[in-house]
């Protein structure tokens, strides 16, 4: 049984050296005729058809049918086709197959339009079913893009994934993403992260061998291709394919975490094997999608129990996670994660309703109506009154990755669909009023607006901007965009403005769709650079009587509406949270929240800073909702806090959950309503 493994090839026409590296690596692999080749993702730089075709041109004809893939974040982050191109080129995800008596699983925890990972209930249920079908005693290999466990914090629900694989004979997890080689023996398996092929020509080779007692093992080596045509082979790790896995002897029989006010009380008990050390830590509250190292505290042993108290005094009220690590004599470990709720005053969750699938897009609202859409295609309308929520209706549409929007009169909900659709639903009943098929998936937020005394919906369907009549869905006009658009357009009745993945912001005539001007957010001739660092997720804002405000990952600009000339600019990546137009002291201002929490209030007409602060937690698409003089900011890790718009002071912080949230909250019925990737919609009392 032999496997070749590669990861993070990042092919791109603008980087020809990577293409030659890929050809050399594939030729070397093909010469050894492996049973299968596993690619751990980031095949290309941004998943465009041109990049996919370039990659496929490097694959030898006799090897193509042996290669199995899992997507990386670079396949999905800027994917205008919503994985359609990926699946056509590289096959299904997830999938499983057999190679010479070894069961191999390709998992896909990637999130469309986002960088980190989320396994989710649907994928984990699929995994559980797949592993249950494996014949007892068959070793299992999993490969995916994002690594899990230890100091990796890429998938917010990785503890649920590990709980599943612990119950089965999973021996190895291969992962990429971090562009570094590392070996972690934990929870009965070994995780191996792979170096990036884009950085140097190499591949990994996994081969079944047998020890002196005749027990099977998997020897994993790295093969470097040297300049003179020679190769250098380095043993990375040897993994047993039978018997007890690493760390399994010290799996605790009991782990308990209790809130004790300013501390968390942690106790653990063990069965047949006593660990050489037991440690605990509060999992990082403010880290996001990275390698985050936080200290452990040693537990003290008293008889058969181990105990410690962890300082929780600096943590806000709400849900937190504590990890207990038991270390075996050979250095392997077993990690157990428990969720604990810290008590305290301030905002509290009053109700919670679950949707089928992750809620990734912002929530829509009008009065007491709140609408949430999931990536599983469930759209649910809630009536929020008197501190409670009641389901008004639920319908099924295509996968929803951006906000379902309620029209200004409150009568209609407009839903963007990744299945090439825009759907208008009756806000009172959920009945379909009209449905428009589009050429490309709709991965942007629609904008109901008014043009020439007519109600219109503006929406970007991939690389096309559509103007649809609100009442019938009839197309008034369409305009080709310079690139992919996943944000939200803006309209002042005269012009329409939209940021796109060609590193530009475009203006169109609102009546005809004719192009008027474009503004460059990043000067480059490389389409890949323009996409990655452009205004593709911009949520454009029109300041009445003032500039059009647009953002990219590097700056926010105030542009002249008529000409597109820059009036002012503010450095920083405020695109994902999006500028918020607010009134402070009777004057219009813009709240700019950057990815990692740096926040400032600027004058809407001049861009001059009024105050600056650091929230202390990362904020991506979740952003803020404004309630008079307060902006309620939702962090990506489900922190919610009240930001005083006059002073920049943050208080009343609470942690609503332990999962990622990319959904901008809304205010309804006197409550803040939030949603997360676990599909949980919550009402939060803020009085």
mmCIF file of N, CA, C and O in Angstrom, residues 409-484:
data_model
loop_
_atom_site.group_PDB
_atom_site.id
_atom_site.type_symbol
_atom_site.label_atom_id
_atom_site.label_comp_id
_atom_site.label_asym_id
_atom_site.label_seq_id
_atom_site.Cartn_x
_atom_site.Cartn_y
_atom_site.Cartn_z
ATOM 1 N N UNK A 409 -40.700 48.535 2.340
ATOM 2 C CA UNK A 409 -42.093 48.550 2.785
ATOM 3 C C UNK A 409 -42.439 47.340 3.654
ATOM 4 O O UNK A 409 -43.584 47.200 4.111
ATOM 5 N N UNK A 410 -41.472 46.441 3.865
ATOM 6 C CA UNK A 410 -41.685 45.289 4.735
ATOM 7 C C UNK A 410 -42.495 44.171 4.124
ATOM 8 O O UNK A 410 -42.839 43.204 4.809
ATOM 9 N N UNK A 411 -42.792 44.236 2.820
ATOM 10 C CA UNK A 411 -43.705 43.265 2.221
ATOM 11 C C UNK A 411 -43.014 42.040 1.638
ATOM 12 O O UNK A 411 -43.629 40.984 1.503
ATOM 13 N N UNK A 412 -41.722 42.171 1.277
ATOM 14 C CA UNK A 412 -41.064 41.130 0.487
ATOM 15 C C UNK A 412 -39.681 40.839 1.050
ATOM 16 O O UNK A 412 -38.970 41.753 1.483
ATOM 17 N N UNK A 413 -39.308 39.563 1.008
ATOM 18 C CA UNK A 413 -37.960 39.139 1.370
ATOM 19 C C UNK A 413 -37.272 38.681 0.087
ATOM 20 O O UNK A 413 -37.775 37.806 -0.620
ATOM 21 N N UNK A 414 -36.129 39.275 -0.213
ATOM 22 C CA UNK A 414 -35.370 38.927 -1.420
ATOM 23 C C UNK A 414 -34.178 38.073 -0.994
ATOM 24 O O UNK A 414 -33.355 38.495 -0.179
ATOM 25 N N UNK A 415 -34.100 36.863 -1.568
ATOM 26 C CA UNK A 415 -33.120 35.871 -1.122
ATOM 27 C C UNK A 415 -32.121 35.583 -2.236
ATOM 28 O O UNK A 415 -32.510 35.176 -3.332
ATOM 29 N N UNK A 416 -30.810 35.756 -1.969
ATOM 30 C CA UNK A 416 -29.801 35.372 -2.958
ATOM 31 C C UNK A 416 -29.525 33.877 -2.877
ATOM 32 O O UNK A 416 -29.397 33.318 -1.786
ATOM 33 N N UNK A 417 -29.394 33.203 -4.013
ATOM 34 C CA UNK A 417 -29.203 31.754 -4.015
ATOM 35 C C UNK A 417 -27.952 31.330 -4.757
ATOM 36 O O UNK A 417 -27.717 31.765 -5.886
ATOM 37 N N UNK A 418 -27.165 30.457 -4.124
ATOM 38 C CA UNK A 418 -25.988 29.915 -4.797
ATOM 39 C C UNK A 418 -26.364 28.966 -5.926
ATOM 40 O O UNK A 418 -25.504 28.554 -6.702
ATOM 41 N N UNK A 419 -27.654 28.613 -6.027
ATOM 42 C CA UNK A 419 -28.135 27.749 -7.112
ATOM 43 C C UNK A 419 -28.545 28.573 -8.338
ATOM 44 O O UNK A 419 -29.438 28.178 -9.079
ATOM 45 N N UNK A 420 -27.895 29.739 -8.547
ATOM 46 C CA UNK A 420 -28.178 30.603 -9.703
ATOM 47 C C UNK A 420 -29.592 31.174 -9.615
ATOM 48 O O UNK A 420 -30.360 31.094 -10.579
ATOM 49 N N UNK A 421 -29.937 31.785 -8.489
ATOM 50 C CA UNK A 421 -31.307 32.294 -8.367
ATOM 51 C C UNK A 421 -31.380 33.519 -7.477
ATOM 52 O O UNK A 421 -30.539 33.732 -6.590
ATOM 53 N N UNK A 422 -32.395 34.325 -7.740
ATOM 54 C CA UNK A 422 -32.865 35.367 -6.827
ATOM 55 C C UNK A 422 -34.341 35.097 -6.619
ATOM 56 O O UNK A 422 -35.099 34.978 -7.591
ATOM 57 N N UNK A 423 -34.756 34.977 -5.351
ATOM 58 C CA UNK A 423 -36.135 34.604 -5.035
ATOM 59 C C UNK A 423 -36.772 35.686 -4.178
ATOM 60 O O UNK A 423 -36.172 36.148 -3.205
ATOM 61 N N UNK A 424 -37.995 36.077 -4.536
ATOM 62 C CA UNK A 424 -38.763 37.038 -3.746
ATOM 63 C C UNK A 424 -39.884 36.291 -3.032
ATOM 64 O O UNK A 424 -40.692 35.603 -3.668
ATOM 65 N N UNK A 425 -39.924 36.415 -1.698
ATOM 66 C CA UNK A 425 -40.910 35.726 -0.876
ATOM 67 C C UNK A 425 -41.814 36.740 -0.199
ATOM 68 O O UNK A 425 -41.362 37.826 0.210
ATOM 69 N N UNK A 426 -43.075 36.386 -0.055
ATOM 70 C CA UNK A 426 -44.005 37.215 0.715
ATOM 71 C C UNK A 426 -43.550 37.227 2.170
ATOM 72 O O UNK A 426 -43.383 36.174 2.789
ATOM 73 N N UNK A 427 -43.327 38.424 2.716
ATOM 74 C CA UNK A 427 -42.795 38.522 4.074
ATOM 75 C C UNK A 427 -43.755 37.983 5.118
ATOM 76 O O UNK A 427 -43.334 37.545 6.198
ATOM 77 N N UNK A 428 -45.046 37.979 4.821
ATOM 78 C CA UNK A 428 -46.021 37.503 5.790
ATOM 79 C C UNK A 428 -46.217 36.008 5.772
ATOM 80 O O UNK A 428 -46.442 35.393 6.824
ATOM 81 N N UNK A 429 -46.094 35.393 4.599
ATOM 82 C CA UNK A 429 -46.429 33.970 4.465
ATOM 83 C C UNK A 429 -45.281 33.085 3.979
ATOM 84 O O UNK A 429 -45.346 31.863 4.115
ATOM 85 N N UNK A 430 -44.260 33.690 3.369
ATOM 86 C CA UNK A 430 -43.186 32.901 2.776
ATOM 87 C C UNK A 430 -43.504 32.414 1.375
ATOM 88 O O UNK A 430 -42.678 31.736 0.743
ATOM 89 N N UNK A 431 -44.692 32.739 0.862
ATOM 90 C CA UNK A 431 -45.071 32.308 -0.484
ATOM 91 C C UNK A 431 -44.159 32.963 -1.520
ATOM 92 O O UNK A 431 -43.809 34.135 -1.417
ATOM 93 N N UNK A 432 -43.775 32.176 -2.535
ATOM 94 C CA UNK A 432 -42.889 32.686 -3.583
ATOM 95 C C UNK A 432 -43.655 33.650 -4.487
ATOM 96 O O UNK A 432 -44.682 33.283 -5.069
ATOM 97 N N UNK A 433 -43.167 34.873 -4.595
ATOM 98 C CA UNK A 433 -43.764 35.854 -5.493
ATOM 99 C C UNK A 433 -43.139 35.783 -6.882
ATOM 100 O O UNK A 433 -43.826 35.908 -7.882
ATOM 101 N N UNK A 434 -41.834 35.619 -6.939
ATOM 102 C CA UNK A 434 -41.156 35.392 -8.212
ATOM 103 C C UNK A 434 -39.782 34.804 -7.951
ATOM 104 O O UNK A 434 -39.258 34.883 -6.848
ATOM 105 N N UNK A 435 -39.246 34.194 -8.981
ATOM 106 C CA UNK A 435 -37.926 33.590 -8.899
ATOM 107 C C UNK A 435 -37.232 33.801 -10.243
ATOM 108 O O UNK A 435 -37.782 33.464 -11.285
ATOM 109 N N UNK A 436 -36.038 34.361 -10.202
ATOM 110 C CA UNK A 436 -35.273 34.660 -11.401
ATOM 111 C C UNK A 436 -34.047 33.759 -11.443
ATOM 112 O O UNK A 436 -33.307 33.657 -10.456
ATOM 113 N N UNK A 437 -33.851 33.087 -12.563
ATOM 114 C CA UNK A 437 -32.654 32.277 -12.762
ATOM 115 C C UNK A 437 -31.528 33.162 -13.302
ATOM 116 O O UNK A 437 -31.758 34.025 -14.163
ATOM 117 N N UNK A 438 -30.332 32.958 -12.796
ATOM 118 C CA UNK A 438 -29.185 33.765 -13.191
ATOM 119 C C UNK A 438 -28.112 32.879 -13.824
ATOM 120 O O UNK A 438 -28.087 31.663 -13.616
ATOM 121 N N UNK A 439 -27.219 33.502 -14.569
ATOM 122 C CA UNK A 439 -26.175 32.739 -15.248
ATOM 123 C C UNK A 439 -25.142 32.180 -14.272
ATOM 124 O O UNK A 439 -24.559 31.123 -14.521
ATOM 125 N N UNK A 440 -24.910 32.888 -13.178
ATOM 126 C CA UNK A 440 -23.916 32.472 -12.199
ATOM 127 C C UNK A 440 -24.550 32.444 -10.814
ATOM 128 O O UNK A 440 -25.621 33.037 -10.591
ATOM 129 N N UNK A 441 -23.927 31.750 -9.865
ATOM 130 C CA UNK A 441 -24.450 31.767 -8.489
ATOM 131 C C UNK A 441 -24.534 33.190 -7.948
ATOM 132 O O UNK A 441 -23.707 34.050 -8.281
ATOM 133 N N UNK A 442 -25.524 33.428 -7.108
ATOM 134 C CA UNK A 442 -25.693 34.741 -6.487
ATOM 135 C C UNK A 442 -25.100 34.655 -5.082
ATOM 136 O O UNK A 442 -25.699 34.082 -4.166
ATOM 137 N N UNK A 443 -23.913 35.231 -4.921
ATOM 138 C CA UNK A 443 -23.174 35.183 -3.656
ATOM 139 C C UNK A 443 -22.989 36.576 -3.088
ATOM 140 O O UNK A 443 -22.005 36.862 -2.411
ATOM 141 N N UNK A 444 -23.945 37.450 -3.355
ATOM 142 C CA UNK A 444 -23.886 38.836 -2.898
ATOM 143 C C UNK A 444 -25.195 39.197 -2.213
ATOM 144 O O UNK A 444 -26.184 38.466 -2.290
ATOM 145 N N UNK A 445 -25.192 40.350 -1.547
ATOM 146 C CA UNK A 445 -26.389 40.839 -0.866
ATOM 147 C C UNK A 445 -27.211 41.719 -1.800
ATOM 148 O O UNK A 445 -26.675 42.688 -2.361
ATOM 149 N N UNK A 446 -28.493 41.418 -2.002
ATOM 150 C CA UNK A 446 -29.336 42.275 -2.855
ATOM 151 C C UNK A 446 -29.565 43.642 -2.204
ATOM 152 O O UNK A 446 -29.490 43.785 -0.976
ATOM 153 N N UNK A 447 -29.858 44.624 -3.035
ATOM 154 C CA UNK A 447 -30.170 45.967 -2.548
ATOM 155 C C UNK A 447 -31.512 46.410 -3.108
ATOM 156 O O UNK A 447 -31.618 46.745 -4.295
ATOM 157 N N UNK A 448 -32.582 46.428 -2.297
ATOM 158 C CA UNK A 448 -33.835 47.063 -2.739
ATOM 159 C C UNK A 448 -33.644 48.579 -2.744
ATOM 160 O O UNK A 448 -33.127 49.155 -1.778
ATOM 161 N N UNK A 449 -34.027 49.225 -3.817
ATOM 162 C CA UNK A 449 -33.844 50.665 -3.923
ATOM 163 C C UNK A 449 -34.930 51.238 -4.818
ATOM 164 O O UNK A 449 -35.828 50.512 -5.258
ATOM 165 N N UNK A 450 -34.832 52.536 -5.080
ATOM 166 C CA UNK A 450 -35.850 53.201 -5.900
ATOM 167 C C UNK A 450 -35.153 53.966 -7.020
ATOM 168 O O UNK A 450 -34.230 54.753 -6.765
ATOM 169 N N UNK A 451 -35.585 53.702 -8.250
ATOM 170 C CA UNK A 451 -35.022 54.370 -9.420
ATOM 171 C C UNK A 451 -36.186 54.868 -10.277
ATOM 172 O O UNK A 451 -37.050 54.087 -10.688
ATOM 173 N N UNK A 452 -36.224 56.187 -10.533
ATOM 174 C CA UNK A 452 -37.309 56.780 -11.334
ATOM 175 C C UNK A 452 -38.682 56.397 -10.791
ATOM 176 O O UNK A 452 -39.580 55.951 -11.531
ATOM 177 N N UNK A 453 -38.853 56.514 -9.482
ATOM 178 C CA UNK A 453 -40.131 56.225 -8.817
ATOM 179 C C UNK A 453 -40.561 54.772 -8.969
ATOM 180 O O UNK A 453 -41.748 54.442 -8.801
ATOM 181 N N UNK A 454 -39.621 53.887 -9.293
ATOM 182 C CA UNK A 454 -39.920 52.459 -9.390
ATOM 183 C C UNK A 454 -39.090 51.707 -8.361
ATOM 184 O O UNK A 454 -37.924 52.036 -8.115
ATOM 185 N N UNK A 455 -39.707 50.698 -7.741
ATOM 186 C CA UNK A 455 -38.988 49.855 -6.787
ATOM 187 C C UNK A 455 -38.181 48.815 -7.556
ATOM 188 O O UNK A 455 -38.727 48.064 -8.380
ATOM 189 N N UNK A 456 -36.894 48.755 -7.258
ATOM 190 C CA UNK A 456 -35.956 47.915 -7.996
ATOM 191 C C UNK A 456 -35.091 47.150 -7.007
ATOM 192 O O UNK A 456 -34.797 47.626 -5.903
ATOM 193 N N UNK A 457 -34.667 45.943 -7.410
ATOM 194 C CA UNK A 457 -33.687 45.170 -6.654
ATOM 195 C C UNK A 457 -32.419 45.096 -7.482
ATOM 196 O O UNK A 457 -32.433 44.645 -8.626
ATOM 197 N N UNK A 458 -31.317 45.564 -6.900
ATOM 198 C CA UNK A 458 -30.007 45.462 -7.530
ATOM 199 C C UNK A 458 -29.251 44.308 -6.891
ATOM 200 O O UNK A 458 -29.202 44.198 -5.656
ATOM 201 N N UNK A 459 -28.650 43.464 -7.709
ATOM 202 C CA UNK A 459 -27.932 42.322 -7.160
ATOM 203 C C UNK A 459 -26.849 41.888 -8.135
ATOM 204 O O UNK A 459 -27.051 41.918 -9.360
ATOM 205 N N UNK A 460 -25.691 41.501 -7.588
ATOM 206 C CA UNK A 460 -24.608 40.966 -8.410
ATOM 207 C C UNK A 460 -24.717 39.451 -8.448
ATOM 208 O O UNK A 460 -24.701 38.791 -7.408
ATOM 209 N N UNK A 461 -24.846 38.906 -9.668
ATOM 210 C CA UNK A 461 -24.833 37.462 -9.871
ATOM 211 C C UNK A 461 -23.475 37.123 -10.464
ATOM 212 O O UNK A 461 -23.281 37.190 -11.682
ATOM 213 N N UNK A 462 -22.520 36.814 -9.599
ATOM 214 C CA UNK A 462 -21.166 36.539 -10.049
ATOM 215 C C UNK A 462 -20.513 37.763 -10.636
ATOM 216 O O UNK A 462 -20.182 38.713 -9.926
ATOM 217 N N UNK A 463 -20.347 37.806 -11.952
ATOM 218 C CA UNK A 463 -19.690 38.921 -12.634
ATOM 219 C C UNK A 463 -20.679 39.770 -13.434
ATOM 220 O O UNK A 463 -20.288 40.487 -14.353
ATOM 221 N N UNK A 464 -21.961 39.697 -13.075
ATOM 222 C CA UNK A 464 -22.998 40.482 -13.760
ATOM 223 C C UNK A 464 -23.844 41.218 -12.733
ATOM 224 O O UNK A 464 -24.270 40.632 -11.731
ATOM 225 N N UNK A 465 -24.086 42.495 -12.984
ATOM 226 C CA UNK A 465 -24.964 43.296 -12.133
ATOM 227 C C UNK A 465 -26.346 43.342 -12.768
ATOM 228 O O UNK A 465 -26.497 43.679 -13.948
ATOM 229 N N UNK A 466 -27.372 42.983 -11.971
ATOM 230 C CA UNK A 466 -28.749 42.938 -12.458
ATOM 231 C C UNK A 466 -29.598 43.990 -11.761
ATOM 232 O O UNK A 466 -29.464 44.214 -10.547
ATOM 233 N N UNK A 467 -30.499 44.605 -12.515
ATOM 234 C CA UNK A 467 -31.537 45.468 -11.965
ATOM 235 C C UNK A 467 -32.877 44.807 -12.260
ATOM 236 O O UNK A 467 -33.263 44.655 -13.424
ATOM 237 N N UNK A 468 -33.578 44.389 -11.205
ATOM 238 C CA UNK A 468 -34.830 43.644 -11.346
ATOM 239 C C UNK A 468 -35.973 44.457 -10.756
ATOM 240 O O UNK A 468 -35.809 45.116 -9.721
ATOM 241 N N UNK A 469 -37.137 44.390 -11.395
ATOM 242 C CA UNK A 469 -38.314 45.046 -10.830
ATOM 243 C C UNK A 469 -38.744 44.310 -9.567
ATOM 244 O O UNK A 469 -38.872 43.086 -9.557
ATOM 245 N N UNK A 470 -38.959 45.060 -8.501
ATOM 246 C CA UNK A 470 -39.291 44.455 -7.207
ATOM 247 C C UNK A 470 -40.590 43.667 -7.253
ATOM 248 O O UNK A 470 -40.716 42.626 -6.597
ATOM 249 N N UNK A 471 -41.564 44.147 -8.009
ATOM 250 C CA UNK A 471 -42.890 43.524 -7.985
ATOM 251 C C UNK A 471 -42.938 42.229 -8.779
ATOM 252 O O UNK A 471 -43.604 41.274 -8.381
ATOM 253 N N UNK A 472 -42.189 42.166 -9.899
ATOM 254 C CA UNK A 472 -42.315 41.015 -10.800
ATOM 255 C C UNK A 472 -41.025 40.229 -11.006
ATOM 256 O O UNK A 472 -41.064 39.095 -11.474
ATOM 257 N N UNK A 473 -39.883 40.826 -10.698
ATOM 258 C CA UNK A 473 -38.606 40.188 -10.986
ATOM 259 C C UNK A 473 -38.151 40.394 -12.420
ATOM 260 O O UNK A 473 -37.087 39.893 -12.820
ATOM 261 N N UNK A 474 -38.916 41.141 -13.209
ATOM 262 C CA UNK A 474 -38.536 41.382 -14.605
ATOM 263 C C UNK A 474 -37.236 42.169 -14.661
ATOM 264 O O UNK A 474 -37.022 43.110 -13.906
ATOM 265 N N UNK A 475 -36.373 41.767 -15.565
ATOM 266 C CA UNK A 475 -35.073 42.423 -15.697
ATOM 267 C C UNK A 475 -35.212 43.766 -16.405
ATOM 268 O O UNK A 475 -35.720 43.849 -17.525
ATOM 269 N N UNK A 476 -34.756 44.825 -15.749
ATOM 270 C CA UNK A 476 -34.731 46.160 -16.363
ATOM 271 C C UNK A 476 -33.459 46.341 -17.190
ATOM 272 O O UNK A 476 -33.487 46.889 -18.279
ATOM 273 N N UNK A 477 -32.343 45.933 -16.621
ATOM 274 C CA UNK A 477 -31.069 45.974 -17.355
ATOM 275 C C UNK A 477 -30.057 45.077 -16.662
ATOM 276 O O UNK A 477 -30.249 44.657 -15.529
ATOM 277 N N UNK A 478 -28.997 44.785 -17.382
ATOM 278 C CA UNK A 478 -27.864 44.067 -16.806
ATOM 279 C C UNK A 478 -26.583 44.720 -17.294
ATOM 280 O O UNK A 478 -26.539 45.296 -18.386
ATOM 281 N N UNK A 479 -25.531 44.614 -16.458
ATOM 282 C CA UNK A 479 -24.248 45.211 -16.825
ATOM 283 C C UNK A 479 -23.129 44.259 -16.432
ATOM 284 O O UNK A 479 -23.137 43.714 -15.318
ATOM 285 N N UNK A 480 -22.185 44.017 -17.352
ATOM 286 C CA UNK A 480 -21.040 43.180 -16.990
ATOM 287 C C UNK A 480 -20.143 43.902 -15.990
ATOM 288 O O UNK A 480 -19.838 45.088 -16.151
ATOM 289 N N UNK A 481 -19.759 43.188 -14.948
ATOM 290 C CA UNK A 481 -18.835 43.725 -13.963
ATOM 291 C C UNK A 481 -17.407 43.379 -14.361
ATOM 292 O O UNK A 481 -17.164 42.406 -15.072
ATOM 293 N N UNK A 482 -16.477 44.145 -13.873
ATOM 294 C CA UNK A 482 -15.086 43.863 -14.199
ATOM 295 C C UNK A 482 -14.555 42.627 -13.512
ATOM 296 O O UNK A 482 -13.516 42.089 -13.885
ATOM 297 N N UNK A 483 -15.264 42.150 -12.483
ATOM 298 C CA UNK A 483 -14.819 40.979 -11.734
ATOM 299 C C UNK A 483 -15.930 40.495 -10.822
ATOM 300 O O UNK A 483 -17.060 41.003 -10.831
ATOM 301 N N UNK A 484 -15.613 39.516 -10.018
ATOM 302 C CA UNK A 484 -16.543 38.892 -9.083
ATOM 303 C C UNK A 484 -16.965 39.886 -7.999
ATOM 304 O O UNK A 484 -16.137 40.619 -7.461
#
